[in-house]
Amino acid sequence: MKKRVLFIDCLMRGHSRTHLLSDAFFDGLNKDRFQVHTLKLRELDLQPLANDFYAEREELLAAQDLDHPRFQWAKLFAASDLIVIAAPFWDLSFPSLLKMFIENVCVEGITFRSDETGLHGLCRASRLVYLTTRGGFIETGSPLEQATPYLKALSQLLGYGEVITIAASGMDVQGYDVKNALRQAMAAAKKTAEQISAE
Ligand SMILES: Cc1cc2nc3c(=O)[nH]c(=O)nc-3n(C[C@H](O)[C@H](O)[C@H](O)COP(=O)(O)O)c2cc1C
């Protein structure tokens, strides 16, 4: 049986550079072994958890009604073997569209559970690959890069295992060899997918 990949496409514009990284990743992924389900966040009618939308969620969770359609993305996330996120680097992190999606995914009883010993992840995945491009020279691990630490912390809650970040930085720096930086990141993305395919 093919392994299930959830591709969370948080690309925000037509001529996205980050798109090149996700294309390279899926180029390297063995399609005989992996079945990819893509969610284009720009096309989902995502809304912030507020007002009636918030109240409805509280009521559904109180009634333990987890079959409601609004929980479909949480179920998909929990059942996937590999999560891939492509999102540009915005405001030291990622676009709010992705945070709204995450709000939909963090559902007690689907992606995590709690008991007297704490919170326990319920996700099947053992790995999340995060692909991004950054305008400035901000490297993964810099205090100014808050997307990777957040995704790692979230894995403590949801239990999707290790987070692999592949990034190209300096995209908006004048005079920088952007093409070369992108080429290197694309090669890293493809190689990572080939390694995952070979496991
Ligand atoms: C709203 C917005 C916020 C951004 N914030 C940052 C930032 O905090 N740091 C940075 O280095 N680049 C920032 N950038 C630049 C983008 O990270 C960069 O242009 C990236 O390559 C865009 O990805 P894309 O081509 O896939 O859309 C920002 C761009 C936009 C539009």
PDB file of C-alpha atoms and ligand atoms in Angstrom:
ATOM      1  CA  MET A   1       0.000   0.000   0.000  1.00  0.00           C
ATOM      2  CA  LYS A   2       1.239   3.479  -0.853  1.00  0.00           C
ATOM      3  CA  LYS A   3       2.231   5.804   1.944  1.00  0.00           C
ATOM      4  CA  ARG A   4       0.120   8.908   2.302  1.00  0.00           C
ATOM      5  CA  VAL A   5       1.694  12.322   1.904  1.00  0.00           C
ATOM      6  CA  LEU A   6      -0.179  15.471   2.842  1.00  0.00           C
ATOM      7  CA  PHE A   7       1.137  18.465   0.908  1.00  0.00           C
ATOM      8  CA  ILE A   8       0.084  21.690   2.623  1.00  0.00           C
ATOM      9  CA  ASP A   9       0.520  24.236  -0.143  1.00  0.00           C
ATOM     10  CA  CYS A  10       0.729  27.652   1.495  1.00  0.00           C
ATOM     11  CA  LEU A  11       2.196  29.324  -1.588  1.00  0.00           C
ATOM     12  CA  MET A  12       0.886  32.844  -1.744  1.00  0.00           C
ATOM     13  CA  ARG A  13       1.422  34.019  -5.306  1.00  0.00           C
ATOM     14  CA  GLY A  14       1.731  32.831  -8.860  1.00  0.00           C
ATOM     15  CA  HIS A  15       5.450  33.294  -9.398  1.00  0.00           C
ATOM     16  CA  SER A  16       6.471  31.849  -6.065  1.00  0.00           C
ATOM     17  CA  ARG A  17      10.096  30.907  -5.510  1.00  0.00           C
ATOM     18  CA  THR A  18       9.097  28.546  -2.737  1.00  0.00           C
ATOM     19  CA  HIS A  19       7.111  26.687  -5.374  1.00  0.00           C
ATOM     20  CA  LEU A  20      10.400  25.728  -7.022  1.00  0.00           C
ATOM     21  CA  LEU A  21      11.417  23.944  -3.831  1.00  0.00           C
ATOM     22  CA  SER A  22       8.176  21.982  -3.572  1.00  0.00           C
ATOM     23  CA  ASP A  23       8.388  21.065  -7.271  1.00  0.00           C
ATOM     24  CA  ALA A  24      11.927  19.769  -6.710  1.00  0.00           C
ATOM     25  CA  PHE A  25      10.839  17.810  -3.635  1.00  0.00           C
ATOM     26  CA  PHE A  26       7.971  16.072  -5.418  1.00  0.00           C
ATOM     27  CA  ASP A  27      10.200  15.455  -8.416  1.00  0.00           C
ATOM     28  CA  GLY A  28      12.388  13.361  -6.115  1.00  0.00           C
ATOM     29  CA  LEU A  29       9.563  11.503  -4.399  1.00  0.00           C
ATOM     30  CA  ASN A  30       8.873   8.026  -5.739  1.00  0.00           C
ATOM     31  CA  LYS A  31       5.236   8.128  -6.911  1.00  0.00           C
ATOM     32  CA  ASP A  32       5.050   4.322  -6.861  1.00  0.00           C
ATOM     33  CA  ARG A  33       5.479   4.428  -3.107  1.00  0.00           C
ATOM     34  CA  PHE A  34       3.715   7.651  -2.138  1.00  0.00           C
ATOM     35  CA  GLN A  35       0.263   8.993  -2.796  1.00  0.00           C
ATOM     36  CA  VAL A  36       0.139  12.765  -2.502  1.00  0.00           C
ATOM     37  CA  HIS A  37      -2.909  14.663  -1.305  1.00  0.00           C
ATOM     38  CA  THR A  38      -2.547  18.406  -1.893  1.00  0.00           C
ATOM     39  CA  LEU A  39      -4.373  21.087   0.056  1.00  0.00           C
ATOM     40  CA  LYS A  40      -3.975  24.530  -1.525  1.00  0.00           C
ATOM     41  CA  LEU A  41      -4.622  26.779   1.438  1.00  0.00           C
ATOM     42  CA  ARG A  42      -5.475  29.770  -0.757  1.00  0.00           C
ATOM     43  CA  GLU A  43      -8.411  27.780  -2.121  1.00  0.00           C
ATOM     44  CA  LEU A  44      -9.793  26.528   1.200  1.00  0.00           C
ATOM     45  CA  ASP A  45     -12.233  28.902   2.755  1.00  0.00           C
ATOM     46  CA  LEU A  46     -10.172  29.208   5.936  1.00  0.00           C
ATOM     47  CA  GLN A  47     -11.331  31.565   8.639  1.00  0.00           C
ATOM     48  CA  PRO A  48      -9.901  32.570  11.995  1.00  0.00           C
ATOM     49  CA  LEU A  49     -11.172  30.834  15.075  1.00  0.00           C
ATOM     50  CA  ALA A  50     -13.423  33.641  16.311  1.00  0.00           C
ATOM     51  CA  ASN A  51     -17.032  34.437  17.171  1.00  0.00           C
ATOM     52  CA  ASP A  52     -19.568  31.910  15.769  1.00  0.00           C
ATOM     53  CA  PHE A  53     -16.859  29.750  14.235  1.00  0.00           C
ATOM     54  CA  TYR A  54     -15.188  29.517  17.643  1.00  0.00           C
ATOM     55  CA  ALA A  55     -18.497  28.843  19.458  1.00  0.00           C
ATOM     56  CA  GLU A  56     -19.410  26.062  17.038  1.00  0.00           C
ATOM     57  CA  ARG A  57     -16.107  24.337  17.674  1.00  0.00           C
ATOM     58  CA  GLU A  58     -16.600  24.543  21.464  1.00  0.00           C
ATOM     59  CA  GLU A  59     -20.063  23.014  21.142  1.00  0.00           C
ATOM     60  CA  LEU A  60     -18.899  20.218  18.851  1.00  0.00           C
ATOM     61  CA  LEU A  61     -15.959  19.357  21.106  1.00  0.00           C
ATOM     62  CA  ALA A  62     -18.154  19.433  24.234  1.00  0.00           C
ATOM     63  CA  ALA A  63     -20.533  17.016  22.494  1.00  0.00           C
ATOM     64  CA  GLN A  64     -17.544  14.995  21.213  1.00  0.00           C
ATOM     65  CA  ASP A  65     -18.993  15.299  17.724  1.00  0.00           C
ATOM     66  CA  LEU A  66     -15.810  14.693  15.778  1.00  0.00           C
ATOM     67  CA  ASP A  67     -17.648  13.617  12.634  1.00  0.00           C
ATOM     68  CA  HIS A  68     -18.472  17.201  11.703  1.00  0.00           C
ATOM     69  CA  PRO A  69     -17.057  18.169   8.255  1.00  0.00           C
ATOM     70  CA  ARG A  70     -15.000  20.988   9.771  1.00  0.00           C
ATOM     71  CA  PHE A  71     -12.705  18.359  11.288  1.00  0.00           C
ATOM     72  CA  GLN A  72     -11.885  16.734   7.924  1.00  0.00           C
ATOM     73  CA  TRP A  73      -8.465  18.424   7.691  1.00  0.00           C
ATOM     74  CA  ALA A  74      -7.495  17.325  11.186  1.00  0.00           C
ATOM     75  CA  LYS A  75      -8.362  13.726  10.250  1.00  0.00           C
ATOM     76  CA  LEU A  76      -6.386  13.954   7.021  1.00  0.00           C
ATOM     77  CA  PHE A  77      -3.402  15.396   8.885  1.00  0.00           C
ATOM     78  CA  ALA A  78      -3.535  12.713  11.578  1.00  0.00           C
ATOM     79  CA  ALA A  79      -3.733   9.868   9.037  1.00  0.00           C
ATOM     80  CA  SER A  80      -0.833  11.010   6.819  1.00  0.00           C
ATOM     81  CA  ASP A  81       2.545   9.268   6.858  1.00  0.00           C
ATOM     82  CA  LEU A  82       4.473  12.339   5.755  1.00  0.00           C
ATOM     83  CA  ILE A  83       3.590  16.029   6.003  1.00  0.00           C
ATOM     84  CA  VAL A  84       5.093  18.511   3.551  1.00  0.00           C
ATOM     85  CA  ILE A  85       4.601  22.254   3.989  1.00  0.00           C
ATOM     86  CA  ALA A  86       5.641  24.872   1.443  1.00  0.00           C
ATOM     87  CA  ALA A  87       5.283  28.446   2.645  1.00  0.00           C
ATOM     88  CA  PRO A  88       7.190  31.689   2.079  1.00  0.00           C
ATOM     89  CA  PHE A  89       8.957  33.256   5.060  1.00  0.00           C
ATOM     90  CA  TRP A  90       6.805  36.117   6.271  1.00  0.00           C
ATOM     91  CA  ASP A  91       7.333  38.349   9.273  1.00  0.00           C
ATOM     92  CA  LEU A  92       9.947  36.017  10.776  1.00  0.00           C
ATOM     93  CA  SER A  93       7.616  33.048  10.440  1.00  0.00           C
ATOM     94  CA  PHE A  94       4.961  31.908   7.957  1.00  0.00           C
ATOM     95  CA  PRO A  95       1.761  33.467   6.555  1.00  0.00           C
ATOM     96  CA  SER A  96      -1.310  33.601   8.796  1.00  0.00           C
ATOM     97  CA  LEU A  97      -3.113  31.330   6.343  1.00  0.00           C
ATOM     98  CA  LEU A  98      -0.985  28.467   7.620  1.00  0.00           C
ATOM     99  CA  LYS A  99      -1.717  29.369  11.236  1.00  0.00           C
ATOM    100  CA  MET A 100      -5.432  29.310  10.451  1.00  0.00           C
ATOM    101  CA  PHE A 101      -5.007  25.876   8.944  1.00  0.00           C
ATOM    102  CA  ILE A 102      -3.128  24.727  12.048  1.00  0.00           C
ATOM    103  CA  GLU A 103      -5.996  25.994  14.213  1.00  0.00           C
ATOM    104  CA  ASN A 104      -8.228  23.651  12.260  1.00  0.00           C
ATOM    105  CA  VAL A 105      -5.819  20.753  12.682  1.00  0.00           C
ATOM    106  CA  CYS A 106      -5.255  20.956  16.450  1.00  0.00           C
ATOM    107  CA  VAL A 107      -8.323  19.057  17.584  1.00  0.00           C
ATOM    108  CA  GLU A 108      -8.369  17.067  20.781  1.00  0.00           C
ATOM    109  CA  GLY A 109      -9.419  13.513  20.062  1.00  0.00           C
ATOM    110  CA  ILE A 110      -8.116  13.624  16.453  1.00  0.00           C
ATOM    111  CA  THR A 111      -4.558  14.958  16.350  1.00  0.00           C
ATOM    112  CA  PHE A 112      -3.811  14.857  20.071  1.00  0.00           C
ATOM    113  CA  ARG A 113      -5.280  13.625  23.313  1.00  0.00           C
ATOM    114  CA  SER A 114      -4.765  14.611  26.911  1.00  0.00           C
ATOM    115  CA  ASP A 115      -4.766  12.781  30.202  1.00  0.00           C
ATOM    116  CA  GLU A 116      -3.456  13.353  33.701  1.00  0.00           C
ATOM    117  CA  THR A 117       0.110  12.856  32.462  1.00  0.00           C
ATOM    118  CA  GLY A 118      -0.136  15.600  29.835  1.00  0.00           C
ATOM    119  CA  LEU A 119      -0.685  15.944  26.085  1.00  0.00           C
ATOM    120  CA  HIS A 120      -0.045  13.142  23.621  1.00  0.00           C
ATOM    121  CA  GLY A 121       0.219  13.377  19.840  1.00  0.00           C
ATOM    122  CA  LEU A 122      -2.018  11.143  17.734  1.00  0.00           C
ATOM    123  CA  CYS A 123      -0.489  11.811  14.313  1.00  0.00           C
ATOM    124  CA  ARG A 124       0.803   8.946  12.245  1.00  0.00           C
ATOM    125  CA  ALA A 125       3.578  10.847  10.490  1.00  0.00           C
ATOM    126  CA  SER A 126       7.140  10.472  11.662  1.00  0.00           C
ATOM    127  CA  ARG A 127       8.393  13.459   9.710  1.00  0.00           C
ATOM    128  CA  LEU A 128       7.416  16.913   8.509  1.00  0.00           C
ATOM    129  CA  VAL A 129       9.316  18.576   5.674  1.00  0.00           C
ATOM    130  CA  TYR A 130       9.096  22.374   5.680  1.00  0.00           C
ATOM    131  CA  LEU A 131      10.132  24.170   2.488  1.00  0.00           C
ATOM    132  CA  THR A 132      10.601  27.913   2.433  1.00  0.00           C
ATOM    133  CA  THR A 133      12.383  30.861   0.848  1.00  0.00           C
ATOM    134  CA  ARG A 134      13.416  33.978   2.745  1.00  0.00           C
ATOM    135  CA  GLY A 135      14.017  37.504   1.493  1.00  0.00           C
ATOM    136  CA  GLY A 136      16.938  38.293   3.787  1.00  0.00           C
ATOM    137  CA  PHE A 137      19.989  36.384   4.926  1.00  0.00           C
ATOM    138  CA  ILE A 138      18.181  34.678   7.782  1.00  0.00           C
ATOM    139  CA  GLU A 139      19.307  31.133   8.320  1.00  0.00           C
ATOM    140  CA  THR A 140      17.447  28.240   9.931  1.00  0.00           C
ATOM    141  CA  GLY A 141      18.311  28.313  13.641  1.00  0.00           C
ATOM    142  CA  SER A 142      18.659  32.096  13.785  1.00  0.00           C
ATOM    143  CA  PRO A 143      16.602  33.730  16.563  1.00  0.00           C
ATOM    144  CA  LEU A 144      14.935  35.681  13.755  1.00  0.00           C
ATOM    145  CA  GLU A 145      13.607  32.454  12.243  1.00  0.00           C
ATOM    146  CA  GLN A 146      10.546  31.466  14.215  1.00  0.00           C
ATOM    147  CA  ALA A 147       8.863  29.050  11.804  1.00  0.00           C
ATOM    148  CA  THR A 148      11.076  26.006  12.423  1.00  0.00           C
ATOM    149  CA  PRO A 149      11.015  26.304  16.255  1.00  0.00           C
ATOM    150  CA  TYR A 150       7.244  26.621  16.123  1.00  0.00           C
ATOM    151  CA  LEU A 151       6.791  23.587  13.869  1.00  0.00           C
ATOM    152  CA  LYS A 152       9.119  21.604  16.154  1.00  0.00           C
ATOM    153  CA  ALA A 153       7.177  22.640  19.245  1.00  0.00           C
ATOM    154  CA  LEU A 154       3.920  21.748  17.515  1.00  0.00           C
ATOM    155  CA  SER A 155       5.289  18.285  16.878  1.00  0.00           C
ATOM    156  CA  GLN A 156       5.534  17.861  20.659  1.00  0.00           C
ATOM    157  CA  LEU A 157       1.783  18.402  20.770  1.00  0.00           C
ATOM    158  CA  LEU A 158       0.669  16.527  17.649  1.00  0.00           C
ATOM    159  CA  GLY A 159       3.384  13.879  17.440  1.00  0.00           C
ATOM    160  CA  TYR A 160       4.430  14.082  13.786  1.00  0.00           C
ATOM    161  CA  GLY A 161       8.095  13.424  14.548  1.00  0.00           C
ATOM    162  CA  GLU A 162      11.130  15.254  13.229  1.00  0.00           C
ATOM    163  CA  VAL A 163      11.006  18.516  11.310  1.00  0.00           C
ATOM    164  CA  ILE A 164      13.286  18.931   8.293  1.00  0.00           C
ATOM    165  CA  THR A 165      13.624  22.520   7.091  1.00  0.00           C
ATOM    166  CA  ILE A 166      14.940  23.207   3.608  1.00  0.00           C
ATOM    167  CA  ALA A 167      15.343  26.879   2.813  1.00  0.00           C
ATOM    168  CA  ALA A 168      16.853  29.371   0.414  1.00  0.00           C
ATOM    169  CA  SER A 169      17.723  32.722   1.981  1.00  0.00           C
ATOM    170  CA  GLY A 170      18.724  36.093   0.542  1.00  0.00           C
ATOM    171  CA  MET A 171      16.048  36.011  -2.168  1.00  0.00           C
ATOM    172  CA  ASP A 172      15.425  39.763  -2.042  1.00  0.00           C
ATOM    173  CA  VAL A 173      19.034  40.863  -1.548  1.00  0.00           C
ATOM    174  CA  GLN A 174      20.249  42.929  -4.484  1.00  0.00           C
ATOM    175  CA  GLY A 175      23.330  41.568  -6.207  1.00  0.00           C
ATOM    176  CA  TYR A 176      23.053  38.174  -4.537  1.00  0.00           C
ATOM    177  CA  ASP A 177      23.181  35.086  -6.737  1.00  0.00           C
ATOM    178  CA  VAL A 178      19.562  34.145  -6.111  1.00  0.00           C
ATOM    179  CA  LYS A 179      19.472  31.566  -8.891  1.00  0.00           C
ATOM    180  CA  ASN A 180      22.385  29.662  -7.412  1.00  0.00           C
ATOM    181  CA  ALA A 181      20.909  29.737  -3.888  1.00  0.00           C
ATOM    182  CA  LEU A 182      17.633  28.445  -5.253  1.00  0.00           C
ATOM    183  CA  ARG A 183      19.405  25.738  -7.234  1.00  0.00           C
ATOM    184  CA  GLN A 184      21.161  24.517  -4.097  1.00  0.00           C
ATOM    185  CA  ALA A 185      17.956  24.464  -2.057  1.00  0.00           C
ATOM    186  CA  MET A 186      16.122  22.673  -4.880  1.00  0.00           C
ATOM    187  CA  ALA A 187      18.874  20.046  -4.996  1.00  0.00           C
ATOM    188  CA  ALA A 188      18.587  19.586  -1.211  1.00  0.00           C
ATOM    189  CA  ALA A 189      14.798  19.244  -1.473  1.00  0.00           C
ATOM    190  CA  LYS A 190      15.064  16.637  -4.226  1.00  0.00           C
ATOM    191  CA  LYS A 191      17.748  14.704  -2.380  1.00  0.00           C
ATOM    192  CA  THR A 192      15.689  14.636   0.820  1.00  0.00           C
ATOM    193  CA  ALA A 193      12.705  13.261  -1.108  1.00  0.00           C
ATOM    194  CA  GLU A 194      14.903  10.607  -2.743  1.00  0.00           C
ATOM    195  CA  GLN A 195      16.256   9.568   0.663  1.00  0.00           C
ATOM    196  CA  ILE A 196      12.750   9.332   2.112  1.00  0.00           C
ATOM    197  CA  SER A 197      11.671   7.319  -0.949  1.00  0.00           C
ATOM    198  CA  ALA A 198      14.540   4.876  -0.451  1.00  0.00           C
ATOM    199  CA  GLU A 199      13.683   4.048   3.187  1.00  0.00           C
TER     200      GLU A 199
HETATM  201  C1  LIG B   1       4.277  40.046   3.775  1.00  0.00           C
HETATM  202  C2  LIG B   1       5.724  39.656   3.613  1.00  0.00           C
HETATM  203  C3  LIG B   1       6.523  39.486   4.730  1.00  0.00           C
HETATM  204  C4  LIG B   1       7.861  39.129   4.595  1.00  0.00           C
HETATM  205  N1  LIG B   1       8.634  38.976   5.707  1.00  0.00           N
HETATM  206  C5  LIG B   1       9.936  38.651   5.580  1.00  0.00           C
HETATM  207  C6  LIG B   1      10.754  38.516   6.741  1.00  0.00           C
HETATM  208  O1  LIG B   1      10.328  38.667   7.876  1.00  0.00           O
HETATM  209  N2  LIG B   1      12.071  38.198   6.553  1.00  0.00           N
HETATM  210  C7  LIG B   1      12.612  37.979   5.317  1.00  0.00           C
HETATM  211  O2  LIG B   1      13.797  37.670   5.217  1.00  0.00           O
HETATM  212  N3  LIG B   1      11.838  38.090   4.201  1.00  0.00           N
HETATM  213  C8  LIG B   1      10.526  38.428   4.307  1.00  0.00           C
HETATM  214  N4  LIG B   1       9.737  38.548   3.184  1.00  0.00           N
HETATM  215  C9  LIG B   1      10.321  38.229   1.859  1.00  0.00           C
HETATM  216  C10 LIG B   1       9.969  36.806   1.428  1.00  0.00           C
HETATM  217  O3  LIG B   1      10.353  35.867   2.421  1.00  0.00           O
HETATM  218  C11 LIG B   1      10.675  36.404   0.130  1.00  0.00           C
HETATM  219  O4  LIG B   1      10.434  37.342  -0.879  1.00  0.00           O
HETATM  220  C12 LIG B   1      10.274  35.012  -0.316  1.00  0.00           C
HETATM  221  O5  LIG B   1      11.189  34.520  -1.249  1.00  0.00           O
HETATM  222  C13 LIG B   1       8.881  35.001  -0.928  1.00  0.00           C
HETATM  223  O6  LIG B   1       8.533  33.686  -1.287  1.00  0.00           O
HETATM  224  P1  LIG B   1       7.672  33.357  -2.591  1.00  0.00           P
HETATM  225  O7  LIG B   1       8.468  33.814  -3.791  1.00  0.00           O
HETATM  226  O8  LIG B   1       7.484  31.873  -2.571  1.00  0.00           O
HETATM  227  O9  LIG B   1       6.369  34.107  -2.483  1.00  0.00           O
HETATM  228  C14 LIG B   1       8.408  38.926   3.287  1.00  0.00           C
HETATM  229  C15 LIG B   1       7.589  39.097   2.165  1.00  0.00           C
HETATM  230  C16 LIG B   1       6.266  39.475   2.318  1.00  0.00           C
HETATM  231  C17 LIG B   1       5.401  39.662   1.090  1.00  0.00           C
END
